XYZ file of C-alpha atoms in Angstrom:
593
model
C 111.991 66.591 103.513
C 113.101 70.184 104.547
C 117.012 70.454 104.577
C 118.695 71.085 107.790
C 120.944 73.871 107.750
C 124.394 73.655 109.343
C 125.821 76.686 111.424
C 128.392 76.854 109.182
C 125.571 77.493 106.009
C 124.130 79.494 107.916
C 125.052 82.910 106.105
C 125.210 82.866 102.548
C 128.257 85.078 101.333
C 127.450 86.468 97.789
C 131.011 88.081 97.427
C 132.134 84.732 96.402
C 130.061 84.111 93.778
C 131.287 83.198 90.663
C 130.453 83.018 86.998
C 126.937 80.635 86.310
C 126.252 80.688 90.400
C 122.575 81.211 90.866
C 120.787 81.618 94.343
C 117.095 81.493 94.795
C 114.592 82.624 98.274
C 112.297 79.661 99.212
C 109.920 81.106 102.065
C 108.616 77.899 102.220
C 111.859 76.381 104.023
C 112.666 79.328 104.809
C 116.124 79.379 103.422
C 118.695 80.382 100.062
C 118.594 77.537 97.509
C 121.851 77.915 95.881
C 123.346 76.428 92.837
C 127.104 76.583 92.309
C 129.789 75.220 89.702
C 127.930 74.845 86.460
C 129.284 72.117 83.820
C 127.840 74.312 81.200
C 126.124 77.655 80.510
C 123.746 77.875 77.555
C 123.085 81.316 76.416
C 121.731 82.772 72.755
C 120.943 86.479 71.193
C 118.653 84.003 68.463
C 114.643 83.239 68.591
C 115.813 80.335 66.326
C 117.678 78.639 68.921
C 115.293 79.119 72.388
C 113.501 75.911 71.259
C 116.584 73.643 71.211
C 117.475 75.642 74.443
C 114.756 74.540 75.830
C 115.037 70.941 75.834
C 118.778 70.654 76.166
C 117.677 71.983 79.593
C 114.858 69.768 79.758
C 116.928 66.664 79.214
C 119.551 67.753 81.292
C 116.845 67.905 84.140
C 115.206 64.259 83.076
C 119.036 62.879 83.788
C 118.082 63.778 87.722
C 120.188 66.958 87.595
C 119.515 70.691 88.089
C 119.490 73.734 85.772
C 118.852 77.266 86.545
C 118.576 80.765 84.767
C 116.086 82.878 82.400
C 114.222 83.642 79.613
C 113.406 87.190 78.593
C 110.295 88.656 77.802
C 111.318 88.882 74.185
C 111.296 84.727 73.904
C 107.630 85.067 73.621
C 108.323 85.220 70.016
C 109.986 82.442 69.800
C 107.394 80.187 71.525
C 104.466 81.891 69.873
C 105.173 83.451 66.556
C 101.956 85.561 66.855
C 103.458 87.342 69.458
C 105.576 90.551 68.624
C 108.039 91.759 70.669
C 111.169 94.288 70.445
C 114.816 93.017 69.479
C 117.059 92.340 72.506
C 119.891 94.594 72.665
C 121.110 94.247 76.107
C 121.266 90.273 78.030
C 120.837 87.456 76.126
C 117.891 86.174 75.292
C 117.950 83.332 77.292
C 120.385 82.045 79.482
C 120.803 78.586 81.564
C 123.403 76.992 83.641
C 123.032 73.663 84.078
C 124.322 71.909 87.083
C 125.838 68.343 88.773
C 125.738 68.658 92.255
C 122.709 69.470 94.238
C 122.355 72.701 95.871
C 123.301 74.080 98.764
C 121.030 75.465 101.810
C 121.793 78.767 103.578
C 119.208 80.710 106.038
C 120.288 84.399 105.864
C 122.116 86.867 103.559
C 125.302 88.059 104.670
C 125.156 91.633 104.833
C 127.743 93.546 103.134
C 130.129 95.965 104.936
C 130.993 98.188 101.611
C 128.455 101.268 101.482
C 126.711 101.837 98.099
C 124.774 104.408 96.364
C 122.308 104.685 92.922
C 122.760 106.935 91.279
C 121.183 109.040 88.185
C 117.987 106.953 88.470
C 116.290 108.292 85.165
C 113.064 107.116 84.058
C 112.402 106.920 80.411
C 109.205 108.184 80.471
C 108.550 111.631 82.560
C 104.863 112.170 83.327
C 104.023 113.947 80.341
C 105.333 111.322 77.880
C 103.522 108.825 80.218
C 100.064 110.658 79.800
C 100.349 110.821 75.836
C 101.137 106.552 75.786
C 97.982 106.199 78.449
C 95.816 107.899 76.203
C 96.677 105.843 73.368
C 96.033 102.881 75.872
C 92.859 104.087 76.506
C 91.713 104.444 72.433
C 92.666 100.770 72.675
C 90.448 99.881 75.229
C 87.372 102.025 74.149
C 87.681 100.424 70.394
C 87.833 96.914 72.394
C 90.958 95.681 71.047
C 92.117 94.769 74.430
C 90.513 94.608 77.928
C 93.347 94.945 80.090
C 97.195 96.344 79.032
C 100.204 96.085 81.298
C 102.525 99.099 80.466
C 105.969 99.699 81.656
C 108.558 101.578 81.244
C 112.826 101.550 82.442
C 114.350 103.291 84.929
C 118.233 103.598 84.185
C 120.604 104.377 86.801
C 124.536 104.214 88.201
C 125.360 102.196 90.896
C 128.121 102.590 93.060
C 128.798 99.400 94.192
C 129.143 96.239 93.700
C 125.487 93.858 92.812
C 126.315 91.357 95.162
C 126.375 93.845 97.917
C 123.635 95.620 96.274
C 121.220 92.624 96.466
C 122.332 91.497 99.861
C 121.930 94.951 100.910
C 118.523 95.370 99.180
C 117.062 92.496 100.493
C 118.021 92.511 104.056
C 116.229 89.952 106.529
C 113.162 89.866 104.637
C 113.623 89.048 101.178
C 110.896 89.114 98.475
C 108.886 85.877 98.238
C 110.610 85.042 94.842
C 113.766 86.914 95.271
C 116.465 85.929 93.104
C 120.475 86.442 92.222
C 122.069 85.481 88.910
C 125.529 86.021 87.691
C 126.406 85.835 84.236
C 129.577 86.822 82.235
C 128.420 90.154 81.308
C 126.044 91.164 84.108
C 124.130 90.430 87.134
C 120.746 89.995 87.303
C 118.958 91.120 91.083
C 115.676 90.058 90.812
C 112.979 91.391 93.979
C 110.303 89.304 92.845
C 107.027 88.808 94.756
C 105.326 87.250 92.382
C 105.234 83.249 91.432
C 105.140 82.274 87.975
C 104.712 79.041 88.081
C 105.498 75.970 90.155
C 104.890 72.372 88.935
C 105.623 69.478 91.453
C 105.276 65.923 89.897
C 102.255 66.992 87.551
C 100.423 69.331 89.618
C 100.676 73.389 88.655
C 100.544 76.543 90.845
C 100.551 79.770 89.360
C 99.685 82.814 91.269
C 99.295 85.865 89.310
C 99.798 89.089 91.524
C 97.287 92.176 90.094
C 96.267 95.145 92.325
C 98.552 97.364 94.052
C 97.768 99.515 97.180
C 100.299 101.681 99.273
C 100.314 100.741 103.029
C 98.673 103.564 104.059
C 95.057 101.957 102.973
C 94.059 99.279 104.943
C 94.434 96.230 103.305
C 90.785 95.063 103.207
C 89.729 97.960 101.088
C 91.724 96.322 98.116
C 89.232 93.086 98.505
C 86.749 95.787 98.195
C 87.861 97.996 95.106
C 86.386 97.764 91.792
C 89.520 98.230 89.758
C 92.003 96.019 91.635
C 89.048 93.479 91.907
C 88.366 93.995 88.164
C 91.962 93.656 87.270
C 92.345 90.189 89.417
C 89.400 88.448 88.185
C 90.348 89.113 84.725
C 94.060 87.830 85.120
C 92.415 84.734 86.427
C 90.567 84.219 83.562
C 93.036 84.377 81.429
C 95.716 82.702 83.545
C 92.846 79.408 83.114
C 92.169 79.907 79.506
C 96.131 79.279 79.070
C 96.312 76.281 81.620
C 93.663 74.992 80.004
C 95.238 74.237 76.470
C 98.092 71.880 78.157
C 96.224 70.635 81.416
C 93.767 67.594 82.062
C 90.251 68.509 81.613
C 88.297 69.535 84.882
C 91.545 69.792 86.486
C 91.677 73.317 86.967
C 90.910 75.471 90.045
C 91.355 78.624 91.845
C 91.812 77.693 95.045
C 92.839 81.204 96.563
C 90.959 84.106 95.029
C 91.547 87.795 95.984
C 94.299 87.236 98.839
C 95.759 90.435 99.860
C 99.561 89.884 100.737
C 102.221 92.537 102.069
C 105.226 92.740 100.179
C 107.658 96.119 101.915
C 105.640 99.363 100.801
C 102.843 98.122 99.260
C 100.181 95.590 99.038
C 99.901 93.239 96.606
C 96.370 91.579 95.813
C 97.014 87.823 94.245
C 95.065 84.406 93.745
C 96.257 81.004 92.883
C 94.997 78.614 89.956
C 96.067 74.946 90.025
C 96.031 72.511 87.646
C 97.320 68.709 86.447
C 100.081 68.535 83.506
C 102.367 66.467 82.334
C 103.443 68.324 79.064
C 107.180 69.023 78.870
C 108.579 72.142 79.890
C 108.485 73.721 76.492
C 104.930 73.201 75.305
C 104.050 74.465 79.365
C 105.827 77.613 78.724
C 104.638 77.940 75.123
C 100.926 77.766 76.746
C 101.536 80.386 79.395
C 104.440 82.447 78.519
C 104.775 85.750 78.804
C 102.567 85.536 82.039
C 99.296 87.025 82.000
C 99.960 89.420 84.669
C 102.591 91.208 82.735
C 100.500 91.650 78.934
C 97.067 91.850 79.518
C 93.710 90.406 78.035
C 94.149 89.018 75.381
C 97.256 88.060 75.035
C 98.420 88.383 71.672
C 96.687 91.556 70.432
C 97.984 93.502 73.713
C 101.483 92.021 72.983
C 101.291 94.128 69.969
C 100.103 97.068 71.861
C 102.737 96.902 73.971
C 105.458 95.871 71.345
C 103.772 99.629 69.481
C 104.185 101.589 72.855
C 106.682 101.041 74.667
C 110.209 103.049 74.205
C 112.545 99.867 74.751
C 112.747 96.266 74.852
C 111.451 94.683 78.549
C 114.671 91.958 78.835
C 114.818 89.886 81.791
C 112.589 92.269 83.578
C 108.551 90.283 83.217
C 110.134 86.774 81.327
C 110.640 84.131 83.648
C 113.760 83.490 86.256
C 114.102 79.981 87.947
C 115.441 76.703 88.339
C 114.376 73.195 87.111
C 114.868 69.765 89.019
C 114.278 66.392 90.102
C 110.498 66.474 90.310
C 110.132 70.269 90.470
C 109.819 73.482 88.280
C 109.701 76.559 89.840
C 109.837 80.441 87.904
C 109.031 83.870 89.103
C 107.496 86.872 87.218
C 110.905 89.032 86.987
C 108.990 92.291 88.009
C 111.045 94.728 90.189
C 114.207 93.489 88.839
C 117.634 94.838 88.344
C 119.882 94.094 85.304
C 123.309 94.922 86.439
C 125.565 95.139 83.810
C 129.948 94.851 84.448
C 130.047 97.748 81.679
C 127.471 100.634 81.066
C 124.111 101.604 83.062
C 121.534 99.066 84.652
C 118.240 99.225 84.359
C 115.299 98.507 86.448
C 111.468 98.080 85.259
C 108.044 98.943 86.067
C 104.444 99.133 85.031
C 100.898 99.173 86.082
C 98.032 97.274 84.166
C 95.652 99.939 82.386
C 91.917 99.163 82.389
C 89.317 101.501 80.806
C 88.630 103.195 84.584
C 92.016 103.787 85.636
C 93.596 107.219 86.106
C 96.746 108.174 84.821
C 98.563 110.479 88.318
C 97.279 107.061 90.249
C 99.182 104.690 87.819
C 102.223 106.709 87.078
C 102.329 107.298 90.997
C 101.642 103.302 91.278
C 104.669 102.628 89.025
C 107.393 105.869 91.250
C 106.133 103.394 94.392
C 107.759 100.214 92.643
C 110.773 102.042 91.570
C 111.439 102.966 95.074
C 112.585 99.544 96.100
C 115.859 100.366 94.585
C 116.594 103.029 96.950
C 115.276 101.378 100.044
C 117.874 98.811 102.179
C 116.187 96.002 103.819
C 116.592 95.524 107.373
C 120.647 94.137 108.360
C 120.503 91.030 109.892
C 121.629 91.320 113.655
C 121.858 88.809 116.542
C 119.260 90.425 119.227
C 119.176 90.557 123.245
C 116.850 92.284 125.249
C 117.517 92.717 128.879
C 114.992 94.241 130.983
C 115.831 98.088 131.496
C 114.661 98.137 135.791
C 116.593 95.156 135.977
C 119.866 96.419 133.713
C 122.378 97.268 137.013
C 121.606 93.890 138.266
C 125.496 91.551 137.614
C 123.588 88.064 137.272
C 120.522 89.442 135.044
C 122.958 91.025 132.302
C 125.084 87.318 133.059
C 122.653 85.496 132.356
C 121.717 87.507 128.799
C 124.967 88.171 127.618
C 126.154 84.278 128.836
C 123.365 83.776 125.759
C 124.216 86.211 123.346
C 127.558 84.850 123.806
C 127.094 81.091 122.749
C 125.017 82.173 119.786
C 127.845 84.455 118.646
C 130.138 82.060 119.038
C 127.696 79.117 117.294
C 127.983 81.623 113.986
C 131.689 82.900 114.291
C 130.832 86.262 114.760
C 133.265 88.216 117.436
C 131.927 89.525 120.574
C 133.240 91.869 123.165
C 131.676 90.546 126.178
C 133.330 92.756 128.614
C 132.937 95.943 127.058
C 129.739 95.432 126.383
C 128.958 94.151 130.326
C 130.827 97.479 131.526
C 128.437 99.756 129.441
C 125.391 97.954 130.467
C 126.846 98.391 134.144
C 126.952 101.895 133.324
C 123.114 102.948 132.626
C 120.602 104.111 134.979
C 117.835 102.132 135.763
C 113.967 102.363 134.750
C 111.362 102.570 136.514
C 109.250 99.606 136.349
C 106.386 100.977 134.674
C 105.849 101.562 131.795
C 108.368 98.233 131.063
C 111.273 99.020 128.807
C 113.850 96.836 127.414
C 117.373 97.295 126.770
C 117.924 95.876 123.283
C 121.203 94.843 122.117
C 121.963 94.249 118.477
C 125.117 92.591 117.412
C 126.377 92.414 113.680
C 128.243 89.654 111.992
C 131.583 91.514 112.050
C 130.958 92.569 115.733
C 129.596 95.955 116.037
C 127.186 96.534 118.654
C 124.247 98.798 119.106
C 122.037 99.071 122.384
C 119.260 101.194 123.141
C 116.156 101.410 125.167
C 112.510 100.845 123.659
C 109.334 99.702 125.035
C 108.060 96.534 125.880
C 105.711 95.274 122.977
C 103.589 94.223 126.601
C 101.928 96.856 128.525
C 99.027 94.900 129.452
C 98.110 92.534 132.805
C 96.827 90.020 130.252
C 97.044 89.341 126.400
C 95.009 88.127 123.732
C 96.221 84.883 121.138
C 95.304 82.730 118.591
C 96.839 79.941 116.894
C 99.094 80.359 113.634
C 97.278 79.733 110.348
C 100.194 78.136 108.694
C 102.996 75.954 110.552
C 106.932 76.762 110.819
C 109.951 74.530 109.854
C 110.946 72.810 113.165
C 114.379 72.532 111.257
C 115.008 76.597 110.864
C 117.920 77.430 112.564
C 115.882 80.758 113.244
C 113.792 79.397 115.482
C 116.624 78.604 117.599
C 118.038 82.346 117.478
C 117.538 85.696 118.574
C 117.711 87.727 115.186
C 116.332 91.030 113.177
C 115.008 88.105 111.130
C 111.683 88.014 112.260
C 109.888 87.432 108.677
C 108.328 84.016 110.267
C 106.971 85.706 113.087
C 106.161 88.920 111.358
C 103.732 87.074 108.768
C 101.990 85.258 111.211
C 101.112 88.004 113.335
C 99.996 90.188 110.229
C 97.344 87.463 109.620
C 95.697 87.807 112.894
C 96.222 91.918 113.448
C 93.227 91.649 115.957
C 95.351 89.738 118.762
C 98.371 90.670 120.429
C 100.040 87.516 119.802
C 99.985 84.230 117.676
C 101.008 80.792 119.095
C 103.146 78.979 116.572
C 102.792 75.262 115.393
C 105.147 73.645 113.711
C 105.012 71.171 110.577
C 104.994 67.852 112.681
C 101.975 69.056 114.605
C 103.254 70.284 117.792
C 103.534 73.562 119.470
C 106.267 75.282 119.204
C 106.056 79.340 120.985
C 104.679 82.196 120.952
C 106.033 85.066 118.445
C 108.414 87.039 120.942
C 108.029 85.024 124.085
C 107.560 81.615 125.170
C 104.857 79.045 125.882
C 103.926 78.213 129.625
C 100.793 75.547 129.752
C 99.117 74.661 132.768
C 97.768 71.298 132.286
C 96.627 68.566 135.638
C 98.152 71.228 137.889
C 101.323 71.488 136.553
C 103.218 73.883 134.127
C 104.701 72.563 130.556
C 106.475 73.985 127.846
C 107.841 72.966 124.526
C 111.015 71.441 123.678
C 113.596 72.901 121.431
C 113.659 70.155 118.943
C 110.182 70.957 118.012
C 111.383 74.802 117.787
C 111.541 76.795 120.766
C 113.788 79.180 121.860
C 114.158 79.048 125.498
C 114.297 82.166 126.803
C 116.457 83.248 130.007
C 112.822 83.175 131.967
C 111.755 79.589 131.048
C 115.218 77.960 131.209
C 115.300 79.347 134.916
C 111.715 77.978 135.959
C 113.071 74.928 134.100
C 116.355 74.943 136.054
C 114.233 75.434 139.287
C 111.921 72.698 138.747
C 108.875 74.683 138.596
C 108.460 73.715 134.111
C 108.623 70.464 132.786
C 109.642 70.573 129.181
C 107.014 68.303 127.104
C 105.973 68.369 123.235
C 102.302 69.772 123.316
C 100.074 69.721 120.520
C 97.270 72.254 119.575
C 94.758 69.557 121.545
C 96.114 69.677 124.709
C 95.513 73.329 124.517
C 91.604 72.547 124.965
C 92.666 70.162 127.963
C 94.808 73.317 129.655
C 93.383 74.981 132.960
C 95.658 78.729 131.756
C 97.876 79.441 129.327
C 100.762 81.845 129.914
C 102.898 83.948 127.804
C 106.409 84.348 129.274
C 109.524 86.319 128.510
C 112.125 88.708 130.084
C 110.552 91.803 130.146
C 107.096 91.002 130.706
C 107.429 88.306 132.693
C 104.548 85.242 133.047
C 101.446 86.942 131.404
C 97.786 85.115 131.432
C 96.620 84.731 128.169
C 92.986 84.932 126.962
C 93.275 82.699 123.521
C 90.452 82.087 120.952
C 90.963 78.349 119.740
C 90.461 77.900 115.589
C 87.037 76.015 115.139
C 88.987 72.834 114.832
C 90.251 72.614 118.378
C 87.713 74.893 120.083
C 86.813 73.033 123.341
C 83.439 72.187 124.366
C 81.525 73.662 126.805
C 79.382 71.826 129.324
């Protein structure tokens, strides 16, 4: 069952972390899994001990509790003697809190109010020193002692700052998929993941190995279409079923998803998803698949030792495995685009590229500055949101009637709100003309500041174009029921249908829920219905006044009656009530006499 998420968990505060307190993303939910209080840490700097590790976690886990933490890439060694790696010098090897209580559920990040900086970022390897390791890359290749070789290299650098504000800051409203915050006694680890490991509910196993990179300047069905990233994929794949293979039951495997193109900030990211049945313990499942396949190359243990030969330092935390075990699940990410943030001395921050015989050596190098840039970049701040429309600004019960909502939502998340200053500089602007529309848009932060400015409508049109949502939302998310910067959920379904202007959401019971910024009008036997918001609809100030007038009935509609309706409307502040010409999915297209 997805958790419901009190106002008061809404925001998760990272200042008061504590030693052994680990926080995971789950985009599934959407929401922070977070893991507090641990009755013991296990930590070593010894390959002997990762084994016994291993299953003091794993038992810990078969008593119905929860552990959480990390293994280095460096363990490799330890679960598969043929593979060499570099010492450790920096974290520990491995390291594992385990836990009593169950975790706790919190929807957004809070954002920090200290400013930050990095600083020095220093790569270890300039372009020159890059080109002379890719051409030894490339010998391999051409004397066929390895088809595929993920090199990276460390970026070092200062930051002014604090982690926890450095990761809250860094993240912003849209974290990565498999973002990830752990705090040990000597360091911090910020991990920007994208990319899923592995994930084992009951017996069945997901792993989606990420390969192909393309800046968001190329479209992104020209990576479906290139040779190398193609090549690279398929060949990941492979290898990511040869390991599954030795620990999973025969003809179980699949690739379900093959060559899926996914958005993570600046860049796309091409990925694809094998599955498989297992019930081997944890340790014999990492020993079969560890380090991942994305991060060494084909094959395995001869490109280890490539690697182990060319690169400059050890890789730590940064491609091993971060995650948390449970009741019934195992989850880990590939620690790519990581930050180990040490209490003394510099942090560090990896990258790489995989090197196949036709790749080009500006193009990777370039590939790998692109990744490093996510240090530098903040995320978006996480705001509370109303837009007012800008004709319609001067008017007393129009900005009432917004700020009256802005208002209880404040108040719903403690966050302080000057409702009268903010009404008499509203009062103050000058009106718009009615076309083209414009908003006003109001932006609140958590500690009370206030921004407002005027932008367009996203709705120019006299009608709009919609589909339904591929994938449904979480009824339960407490975003649904706010006006936020947060807009991840909304954002990601209207990415996978950029040929509409908007996308009709359905939530994970089955029923309609709204469209992405405005709400659902249905006209169905003569009469107009909307959704309710138990089934996750914001009302805006538009519906609830038809509502209040008697002209909407509220009613929970499913994707059929859609086929039954004589219009569908699109309805919000600014535009106001907008015919909509939608395309129905094949499975509830109507018929046509």
């Amino acid at each position: 069952m997805l958790p419901s998420i009190r106002p008061d968990d809404y925001f998760l505060d990272l200042s008061r972390a504590a030693i052994g307190d680990t926080a995971f993303w789950d985009e599934s939910i959407p929401a922070w899994i977070v893991f507090r209080s641990p009755i013991e840490i296990l930590q070593t700097n010894d390959l002997g001990e990762v084994l016994g590790i291993l299953a003091k976690v794993e038992n810990h886990r078969n008593s119905g509790r929860w552990a959480a933490g990390y293994l280095t890439y460096e363990c490799a060694s330890a679960l598969n003697p043929a593979i060499t790696t570099k010492p450790s010098s920096t974290a520990p090897l491995m390291w594992f809190a385990l836990y009593e209580s169950e975790p706790t559920f919190h929807r957004e990040l809070l954002p920090p109010e200290n400013s930050l900086t990095v600083e020095d970022l220093t790569p270890e390897l300039e372009l020159s020193a890059y080109k002379i390791a890719f051409q030894t890359v490339k010998q391999h290749l051409a004397e066929g002692h390895s088809y595929q070789v993920n090199f990276t290299f460390r970026s070092r650098f200062n930051l002014v700052g604090n982690p926890e504000d450095f990761f809250s800051d860094r993240c912003g409203v849209e974290p990565p998929r498999h973002a990830a915050y752990l705090k040990t006694d000597v360091a911090a680890i910020a991990s920007f993941s994208p990319e899923l490991f592995f994930e084992r509910l009951g017996e069945n196993i997901h792993m989606r190995p990420m390969k192909g990179t393309a800046p968001l300047s190329q479209p992104a069905n020209d990576m479906r279409h290139d040779p190398k990233s193609v090549a690279e994929n398929v060949m990941i794949v492979d290898m990511v079923r040869n390991d599954l293979g030795a620990i999973c039951e025969t003809g179980s495997i699949s690739v379900p998803h093959l060559l899926e193109v996914e958005r993570h900030r600046n860049l796309y990211q091409m990925t694809s998803t094998v599955s498989g049945r297992s019930s081997a313990s944890l340790t014999d499942l990492l020993t079969a698949i560890f380090p991942a396949a994305s991060v060494t190359g084909a094959p395995k243990v001869k490109t280890c030792q490539i690697i182990q030969d060319l690169e400059i330092s050890p890789r730590g935390i940064y491609c091993g495995a971060i995650g948390f075990i449970g009741p019934g699940i195992e989850r880990f990410s590939v620690p790519i685009r990581t930050a180990y943030l040490p209490r003394d001395g510099w942090a560090e921050f990896g990258v790489g590229s995989g090197l196949v015989w036709d790749s080009e050596v500006e193009a990777e190098y370039l590939e790998c500055l692109l990744k490093k840039d996510l240090l530098l970049q903040s995320g978006r701040p996480w705001r509370l949101v109303e837009s007012i429309p800008a004709h319609k600004v001067q008017e007393a019960y129009v900005r009432s009637r917004h700020l009256d909502r802005l208002s209880r939502q404040a108040q719903l998340l403690n966050i302080p709100f000057d409702r009268e200053l903010l009404d008499s500089v509203l009062a103050r602007r000058e009106p718009t003309p009615l076309h083209p529309l414009q908003k006003v848009r109001i932006e609140l932060e958590p500690n009370g500041g206030t921004y407002v400015e005027v932008s367009p409508s996203m709705i120019q049109t006299p009608r709009i174009s919609a589909t339904l949502a591929k994938s449904p939302v979480n009824p339960t998310d407490p975003n649904l029921r706010l006006k936020t910067t947060s807009r991840s959920v909304y954002q990601r379904r209207l990415d996978e249908h950029p040929d509409f202007d908007e996308v009709l959401l359905v939530n994970s019971r089955g029923f309609l829920t709204e469209f992405c910024s405005g709400n659902l009008v249905l006209k169905l036997d003569g009469r107009l219905y909307t959704p309710s918001r138990e089934q996750g609809a914001l009302q805006g100030i538009s519906i609830s006044e038809m509502i209040d007038r008697g002209e909407v009935t509220i009613r929970d509609l499913t994707p059929d009656d859609l086929k039954h309706g004589e219009a569908i409307y699109f309805l919000n502040a600014v535009a106001g009530l907008v015919p909509v010409d939608f395309e129905y999915p094949a499975i509830i297209k109507p018929t046509r006499p």
